[in-house]
C-alpha positions as a Python dict, from the first residue, in 0.01 Angstrom:
ca = {
    (1, 'X'): (0, 0, 0),
    (2, 'X'): (85, 367, -51),
    (3, 'X'): (-49, 630, 150),
    (4, 'X'): (-54, 991, 19),
    (5, 'X'): (-110, 1295, 219),
    (6, 'X'): (-170, 1633, 67),
    (7, 'X'): (-128, 1985, 215),
    (8, 'X'): (-113, 2338, 100),
    (9, 'X'): (-460, 2395, -38),
    (10, 'X'): (-655, 2702, 71),
    (11, 'X'): (-820, 3024, -70),
    (12, 'X'): (-642, 3283, -277),
    (13, 'X'): (-743, 3570, -497),
    (14, 'X'): (-704, 3552, -886),
    (15, 'X'): (-348, 3611, -994),
    (16, 'X'): (-211, 3468, -667),
    (17, 'X'): (-3, 3163, -601),
    (18, 'X'): (-12, 2849, -399),
    (19, 'X'): (209, 2541, -354),
    (20, 'X'): (61, 2203, -289),
    (21, 'X'): (276, 1919, -133),
    (22, 'X'): (218, 1530, -134),
    (23, 'X'): (417, 1294, 84),
    (24, 'X'): (413, 935, 26),
    (25, 'X'): (476, 651, 267),
    (26, 'X'): (436, 280, 270),
    (27, 'X'): (551, 98, -47),
    (28, 'X'): (754, 379, -191),
    (29, 'X'): (968, 138, -372),
    (30, 'X'): (662, 59, -593),
    (31, 'X'): (580, 412, -697),
    (32, 'X'): (616, 478, -1066),
    (33, 'X'): (603, 837, -1119),
    (34, 'X'): (353, 1089, -931),
    (35, 'X'): (105, 1341, -1044),
    (36, 'X'): (-186, 1592, -956),
    (37, 'X'): (-547, 1580, -1077),
    (38, 'X'): (-818, 1790, -994),
    (39, 'X'): (-1200, 1779, -985),
    (40, 'X'): (-1436, 2072, -989),
    (41, 'X'): (-1803, 2038, -900),
    (42, 'X'): (-1993, 1869, -1169),
    (43, 'X'): (-1682, 1799, -1383),
    (44, 'X'): (-1478, 1501, -1443),
    (45, 'X'): (-1137, 1461, -1265),
    (46, 'X'): (-865, 1594, -1503),
    (47, 'X'): (-486, 1558, -1520),
    (48, 'X'): (-324, 1873, -1388),
    (49, 'X'): (45, 1755, -1403),
    (50, 'X'): (258, 1447, -1378),
    (51, 'X'): (627, 1373, -1339),
    (52, 'X'): (812, 1037, -1411),
    (53, 'X'): (1082, 897, -1200),
    (54, 'X'): (1328, 1032, -1458),
    (55, 'X'): (1197, 1375, -1435),
    (56, 'X'): (985, 1407, -1739),
    (57, 'X'): (685, 1626, -1698),
    (58, 'X'): (352, 1643, -1848),
    (59, 'X'): (78, 1916, -1803),
    (60, 'X'): (-270, 1961, -1880),
    (61, 'X'): (-353, 2232, -2139),
    (62, 'X'): (-526, 2443, -1884),
    (63, 'X'): (-239, 2492, -1673),
    (64, 'X'): (53, 2503, -1899),
    (65, 'X'): (302, 2783, -1842),
    (66, 'X'): (145, 2861, -1486),
    (67, 'X'): (189, 2549, -1281),
    (68, 'X'): (489, 2358, -1231),
    (69, 'X'): (547, 2015, -1090),
    (70, 'X'): (860, 1895, -900),
    (71, 'X'): (965, 1612, -674),
    (72, 'X'): (1173, 1625, -365),
    (73, 'X'): (1525, 1469, -343),
    (74, 'X'): (1389, 1157, -186),
    (75, 'X'): (1139, 1108, -456),
    (76, 'X'): (858, 1026, -201),
    (77, 'X'): (727, 1395, -228),
    (78, 'X'): (581, 1579, -508),
    (79, 'X'): (489, 1955, -522),
    (80, 'X'): (273, 2164, -740),
    (81, 'X'): (360, 2513, -764),
    (82, 'X'): (73, 2716, -900),
    (83, 'X'): (97, 3067, -1029),
    (84, 'X'): (-136, 3315, -1196),
    (85, 'X'): (-425, 3130, -1047),
    (86, 'X'): (-773, 3176, -1200),
    (87, 'X'): (-1117, 3121, -1057),
    (88, 'X'): (-1152, 2815, -1298),
    (89, 'X'): (-858, 2650, -1120),
    (90, 'X'): (-1099, 2618, -823),
    (91, 'X'): (-1131, 2242, -748),
    (92, 'X'): (-1024, 1961, -512),
    (93, 'X'): (-668, 1866, -606),
    (94, 'X'): (-564, 1514, -556),
    (95, 'X'): (-218, 1352, -550),
    (96, 'X'): (-171, 1033, -753),
    (97, 'X'): (74, 763, -745),
    (98, 'X'): (67, 486, -998),
    (99, 'X'): (253, 200, -869),
    (100, 'X'): (404, -127, -1015),
    (101, 'X'): (399, -457, -829),
    (102, 'X'): (473, -797, -948),
    (103, 'X'): (109, -876, -932),
    (104, 'X'): (22, -590, -1144),
    (105, 'X'): (-27, -207, -1128),
    (106, 'X'): (-210, -16, -885),
    (107, 'X'): (-336, 355, -848),
    (108, 'X'): (-313, 532, -523),
    (109, 'X'): (-485, 865, -439),
    (110, 'X'): (-463, 1117, -161),
    (111, 'X'): (-764, 1242, 12),
    (112, 'X'): (-763, 1574, -175),
    (113, 'X'): (-708, 1929, -72),
    (114, 'X'): (-921, 2212, -170),
    (115, 'X'): (-812, 2513, -376),
    (116, 'X'): (-1039, 2807, -411),
    (117, 'X'): (-960, 3095, -630),
    (118, 'X'): (-1177, 3406, -610),
    (119, 'X'): (-1204, 3678, -870),
}
């Protein structure tokens, strides 16, 4: 099992910045990259950003150029630096850790952290 704990959400005005953190524990050896997803009320969960173990990043179109994903030195922590926030960025943000086991892949999710951007 992998446990993911997010922190850093909150309320901010449009144009502001926030940094989200996610710390993984448990079967860290099995983690194969980490990422952030978000879900706004009435909408499907969508990719925000992902980073591989090798450092390759991938961003959702809505956040390119504004958000940056990074991992800590120990690779069990992932950060999401969010700049130039817009009201449409308001959502619950979830940390994600796809993991590989000999028995097959598994997806782990954090409990989510609320980000609210006011205009």
